[in-house]
């Protein structure tokens, strides 16, 4: 491809992954806008409950709150720009903004796995070592785990900023609808060895190691649970199943996003478009639903919140 000679700060990239945008732009906008509002409302309501209800001020719920906040940040990193593009005549983004979106995208994805690992550690201590739990899972420990979950993935991605700054751009068209791993395909690289090695380093540290740790903790939890009473098993399943559902949901779409881009698989444009939307759709939307329905304390507070709201509405319109 021809070398692009524009200065990087003045370079605009075009999103080439949209399908039938001229025909369905308003339909895309309405659907994705409604989903974004649902994501904001669903995550914010449970965040609010965890903030105001004292019996939810426990490590497990603090990690859930962090996970929901992470989902909000992840969605806000992608949805506003995507919604603007649906209504725009040209789907473009400045090179620095695209790099920032890509950086935040993978930083928050890494944070998601680190938070899930912290949650699995919390459940492991609670179920397998209940006597040590109050000592080891103090407020300070929770804060350290939360800060580490957000800082470590971001810090590991910082070298990518310097790595890409030395590369030339060969094409201004991204085979995507937002900035993710597809950004790597716009650079002129005689050899991708350095890039691949660095990518593997990030993958091992932010994906593989947290996943192995999560698997280890849940294997230990299952062993202890099956050696215990039926009631203990039910209680362990009740607290662990939401985390496992979230982990499975996130892992499926995150794996697709990494594997397809790294292997540079040439998918049909429509398939790529649908999968790109699903990556940013299901996980942030399902998180509050899973935790709201599966965790008894949150479910009870949600019922109370909506019952109270219904009562206020009834009184105001003089129905009750």
GROMACS .gro file of C-alpha atoms in nm, residues 48-278:
model
  231
   48UNK     CA    1  -2.639   0.333   4.371
   49UNK     CA    2  -2.776   0.048   4.584
   50UNK     CA    3  -2.427  -0.072   4.679
   51UNK     CA    4  -2.333   0.287   4.767
   52UNK     CA    5  -2.634   0.362   4.993
   53UNK     CA    6  -2.713   0.023   5.152
   54UNK     CA    7  -2.484  -0.049   5.448
   55UNK     CA    8  -2.534  -0.426   5.436
   56UNK     CA    9  -2.380  -0.417   5.086
   57UNK     CA   10  -2.059  -0.254   5.211
   58UNK     CA   11  -1.874  -0.583   5.195
   59UNK     CA   12  -1.570  -0.676   4.980
   60UNK     CA   13  -1.774  -0.891   4.740
   61UNK     CA   14  -2.014  -0.605   4.663
   62UNK     CA   15  -1.730  -0.355   4.639
   63UNK     CA   16  -1.578  -0.568   4.364
   64UNK     CA   17  -1.916  -0.594   4.192
   65UNK     CA   18  -1.950  -0.215   4.207
   66UNK     CA   19  -1.604  -0.178   4.053
   67UNK     CA   20  -1.697  -0.425   3.778
   68UNK     CA   21  -2.016  -0.233   3.697
   69UNK     CA   22  -1.828   0.098   3.697
   70UNK     CA   23  -1.576  -0.058   3.460
   71UNK     CA   24  -1.863  -0.158   3.228
   72UNK     CA   25  -1.990   0.201   3.231
   73UNK     CA   26  -1.646   0.338   3.145
   74UNK     CA   27  -1.600   0.077   2.871
   75UNK     CA   28  -1.937   0.159   2.713
   76UNK     CA   29  -1.880   0.535   2.736
   77UNK     CA   30  -1.547   0.488   2.560
   78UNK     CA   31  -1.721   0.333   2.258
   79UNK     CA   32  -2.092   0.422   2.236
   80UNK     CA   33  -2.095   0.805   2.204
   81UNK     CA   34  -1.854   0.803   1.907
   82UNK     CA   35  -2.033   0.508   1.749
   83UNK     CA   36  -2.371   0.683   1.780
   84UNK     CA   37  -2.229   0.999   1.623
   85UNK     CA   38  -2.090   0.793   1.334
   86UNK     CA   39  -2.429   0.635   1.267
   87UNK     CA   40  -2.575   0.980   1.197
   88UNK     CA   41  -2.270   1.128   1.020
   89UNK     CA   42  -2.207   1.139   0.648
   90UNK     CA   43  -1.846   1.038   0.708
   91UNK     CA   44  -1.734   0.788   0.970
   92UNK     CA   45  -1.392   0.925   1.057
   93UNK     CA   46  -1.178   0.967   1.367
   94UNK     CA   47  -0.854   1.154   1.430
   95UNK     CA   48  -0.546   0.938   1.470
   96UNK     CA   49  -0.471   1.051   1.832
   97UNK     CA   50  -0.835   0.999   1.937
   98UNK     CA   51  -0.837   0.655   1.778
   99UNK     CA   52  -0.520   0.560   1.967
  100UNK     CA   53  -0.676   0.687   2.290
  101UNK     CA   54  -0.998   0.488   2.232
  102UNK     CA   55  -0.798   0.175   2.155
  103UNK     CA   56  -0.581   0.227   2.464
  104UNK     CA   57  -0.885   0.270   2.690
  105UNK     CA   58  -1.064  -0.022   2.523
  106UNK     CA   59  -0.791  -0.273   2.608
  107UNK     CA   60  -0.699  -0.114   2.939
  108UNK     CA   61  -1.059  -0.154   3.059
  109UNK     CA   62  -1.080  -0.507   2.913
  110UNK     CA   63  -0.768  -0.596   3.111
  111UNK     CA   64  -0.918  -0.435   3.422
  112UNK     CA   65  -1.229  -0.648   3.377
  113UNK     CA   66  -1.027  -0.968   3.401
  114UNK     CA   67  -0.821  -0.839   3.694
  115UNK     CA   68  -1.143  -0.747   3.877
  116UNK     CA   69  -1.289  -1.092   3.807
  117UNK     CA   70  -0.964  -1.242   3.941
  118UNK     CA   71  -0.994  -1.028   4.256
  119UNK     CA   72  -1.354  -1.144   4.297
  120UNK     CA   73  -1.253  -1.508   4.261
  121UNK     CA   74  -0.983  -1.455   4.528
  122UNK     CA   75  -1.244  -1.299   4.756
  123UNK     CA   76  -1.478  -1.598   4.708
  124UNK     CA   77  -1.188  -1.841   4.755
  125UNK     CA   78  -1.098  -1.690   5.093
  126UNK     CA   79  -1.463  -1.669   5.201
  127UNK     CA   80  -1.549  -2.029   5.113
  128UNK     CA   81  -1.219  -2.217   5.153
  129UNK     CA   82  -1.062  -2.018   5.438
  130UNK     CA   83  -1.350  -1.853   5.628
  131UNK     CA   84  -1.151  -1.805   5.949
  132UNK     CA   85  -0.876  -1.614   5.765
  133UNK     CA   86  -1.121  -1.408   5.557
  134UNK     CA   87  -1.170  -1.114   5.800
  135UNK     CA   88  -0.793  -1.087   5.851
  136UNK     CA   89  -0.684  -1.114   5.487
  137UNK     CA   90  -0.970  -0.929   5.315
  138UNK     CA   91  -0.949  -0.598   5.501
  139UNK     CA   92  -1.052  -0.261   5.358
  140UNK     CA   93  -0.689  -0.184   5.272
  141UNK     CA   94  -0.657  -0.512   5.078
  142UNK     CA   95  -0.973  -0.435   4.882
  143UNK     CA   96  -0.843  -0.088   4.790
  144UNK     CA   97  -0.505  -0.228   4.680
  145UNK     CA   98  -0.675  -0.492   4.462
  146UNK     CA   99  -0.908  -0.234   4.303
  147UNK     CA  100  -0.632   0.017   4.231
  148UNK     CA  101  -0.408  -0.258   4.091
  149UNK     CA  102  -0.689  -0.385   3.868
  150UNK     CA  103  -0.717  -0.047   3.698
  151UNK     CA  104  -0.351   0.058   3.697
  152UNK     CA  105  -0.166  -0.260   3.596
  153UNK     CA  106  -0.338  -0.314   3.256
  154UNK     CA  107  -0.302   0.056   3.171
  155UNK     CA  108   0.068   0.063   3.265
  156UNK     CA  109   0.141  -0.245   3.053
  157UNK     CA  110  -0.016  -0.075   2.751
  158UNK     CA  111   0.194   0.244   2.781
  159UNK     CA  112   0.487   0.100   2.575
  160UNK     CA  113   0.246   0.052   2.283
  161UNK     CA  114   0.216   0.431   2.258
  162UNK     CA  115   0.591   0.461   2.196
  163UNK     CA  116   0.600   0.150   1.978
  164UNK     CA  117   0.339   0.281   1.733
  165UNK     CA  118   0.474   0.638   1.732
  166UNK     CA  119   0.780   0.520   1.539
  167UNK     CA  120   0.574   0.344   1.271
  168UNK     CA  121   0.447   0.485   0.942
  169UNK     CA  122   0.083   0.463   0.839
  170UNK     CA  123   0.014   0.274   0.515
  171UNK     CA  124  -0.365   0.302   0.499
  172UNK     CA  125  -0.624   0.538   0.642
  173UNK     CA  126  -0.908   0.286   0.643
  174UNK     CA  127  -0.986   0.070   0.945
  175UNK     CA  128  -1.171  -0.259   0.893
  176UNK     CA  129  -1.380  -0.185   1.199
  177UNK     CA  130  -1.653   0.039   1.343
  178UNK     CA  131  -1.450   0.157   1.643
  179UNK     CA  132  -1.083   0.158   1.738
  180UNK     CA  133  -0.962  -0.175   1.871
  181UNK     CA  134  -0.697  -0.422   1.753
  182UNK     CA  135  -0.774  -0.325   1.393
  183UNK     CA  136  -0.554  -0.016   1.445
  184UNK     CA  137  -0.248  -0.241   1.424
  185UNK     CA  138  -0.332  -0.320   1.060
  186UNK     CA  139  -0.286   0.038   0.937
  187UNK     CA  140   0.091   0.045   1.004
  188UNK     CA  141   0.372  -0.035   0.762
  189UNK     CA  142   0.575  -0.314   0.921
  190UNK     CA  143   0.854  -0.499   0.745
  191UNK     CA  144   0.850  -0.744   1.030
  192UNK     CA  145   0.573  -0.786   1.286
  193UNK     CA  146   0.796  -0.988   1.520
  194UNK     CA  147   0.838  -0.711   1.781
  195UNK     CA  148   0.468  -0.627   1.769
  196UNK     CA  149   0.368  -0.993   1.803
  197UNK     CA  150   0.608  -1.053   2.094
  198UNK     CA  151   0.479  -0.744   2.275
  199UNK     CA  152   0.121  -0.853   2.204
  200UNK     CA  153   0.192  -1.197   2.351
  201UNK     CA  154   0.346  -1.034   2.660
  202UNK     CA  155   0.029  -0.828   2.712
  203UNK     CA  156  -0.194  -1.129   2.643
  204UNK     CA  157  -0.010  -1.346   2.898
  205UNK     CA  158  -0.008  -1.079   3.171
  206UNK     CA  159  -0.357  -0.934   3.130
  207UNK     CA  160  -0.550  -1.236   3.004
  208UNK     CA  161  -0.384  -1.574   3.049
  209UNK     CA  162  -0.247  -1.534   3.404
  210UNK     CA  163  -0.572  -1.386   3.547
  211UNK     CA  164  -0.771  -1.663   3.374
  212UNK     CA  165  -0.545  -1.935   3.515
  213UNK     CA  166  -0.573  -1.781   3.862
  214UNK     CA  167  -0.954  -1.768   3.833
  215UNK     CA  168  -0.967  -2.131   3.720
  216UNK     CA  169  -0.739  -2.233   4.010
  217UNK     CA  170  -0.953  -2.055   4.272
  218UNK     CA  171  -1.282  -2.197   4.141
  219UNK     CA  172  -1.141  -2.550   4.122
  220UNK     CA  173  -1.046  -2.516   4.491
  221UNK     CA  174  -1.393  -2.374   4.567
  222UNK     CA  175  -1.566  -2.665   4.391
  223UNK     CA  176  -1.352  -2.922   4.572
  224UNK     CA  177  -1.431  -2.771   4.913
  225UNK     CA  178  -1.801  -2.732   4.822
  226UNK     CA  179  -1.846  -3.095   4.714
  227UNK     CA  180  -1.678  -3.211   5.034
  228UNK     CA  181  -1.923  -3.006   5.242
  229UNK     CA  182  -2.296  -3.020   5.319
  230UNK     CA  183  -2.575  -2.962   5.067
  231UNK     CA  184  -2.664  -2.626   5.224
  232UNK     CA  185  -2.301  -2.512   5.205
  233UNK     CA  186  -2.292  -2.621   4.839
  234UNK     CA  187  -2.606  -2.422   4.757
  235UNK     CA  188  -2.470  -2.113   4.929
  236UNK     CA  189  -2.138  -2.138   4.746
  237UNK     CA  190  -2.316  -2.187   4.413
  238UNK     CA  191  -2.540  -1.887   4.481
  239UNK     CA  192  -2.247  -1.651   4.533
  240UNK     CA  193  -2.015  -1.796   4.266
  241UNK     CA  194  -2.254  -1.858   3.974
  242UNK     CA  195  -2.297  -1.486   3.884
  243UNK     CA  196  -1.919  -1.441   3.865
  244UNK     CA  197  -1.883  -1.749   3.646
  245UNK     CA  198  -2.161  -1.634   3.411
  246UNK     CA  199  -1.997  -1.291   3.376
  247UNK     CA  200  -1.657  -1.453   3.320
  248UNK     CA  201  -1.790  -1.684   3.047
  249UNK     CA  202  -1.977  -1.398   2.876
  250UNK     CA  203  -1.674  -1.170   2.879
  251UNK     CA  204  -1.422  -1.438   2.780
  252UNK     CA  205  -1.615  -1.544   2.468
  253UNK     CA  206  -1.631  -1.197   2.312
  254UNK     CA  207  -1.290  -1.082   2.436
  255UNK     CA  208  -1.128  -1.393   2.288
  256UNK     CA  209  -1.297  -1.329   1.955
  257UNK     CA  210  -1.175  -0.969   1.954
  258UNK     CA  211  -0.813  -1.067   2.020
  259UNK     CA  212  -0.790  -1.381   1.805
  260UNK     CA  213  -0.955  -1.236   1.493
  261UNK     CA  214  -0.737  -0.924   1.496
  262UNK     CA  215  -0.411  -1.098   1.587
  263UNK     CA  216  -0.453  -1.372   1.329
  264UNK     CA  217  -0.582  -1.113   1.079
  265UNK     CA  218  -0.869  -1.342   0.979
  266UNK     CA  219  -1.053  -1.200   0.679
  267UNK     CA  220  -1.417  -1.233   0.789
  268UNK     CA  221  -1.711  -1.130   0.574
  269UNK     CA  222  -1.788  -0.763   0.636
  270UNK     CA  223  -2.140  -0.832   0.768
  271UNK     CA  224  -2.016  -1.101   1.010
  272UNK     CA  225  -1.742  -0.869   1.136
  273UNK     CA  226  -1.996  -0.586   1.182
  274UNK     CA  227  -2.237  -0.806   1.380
  275UNK     CA  228  -1.962  -0.951   1.601
  276UNK     CA  229  -1.814  -0.604   1.667
  277UNK     CA  230  -2.154  -0.489   1.794
  278UNK     CA  231  -2.196  -0.798   2.011
   0.00000   0.00000   0.00000
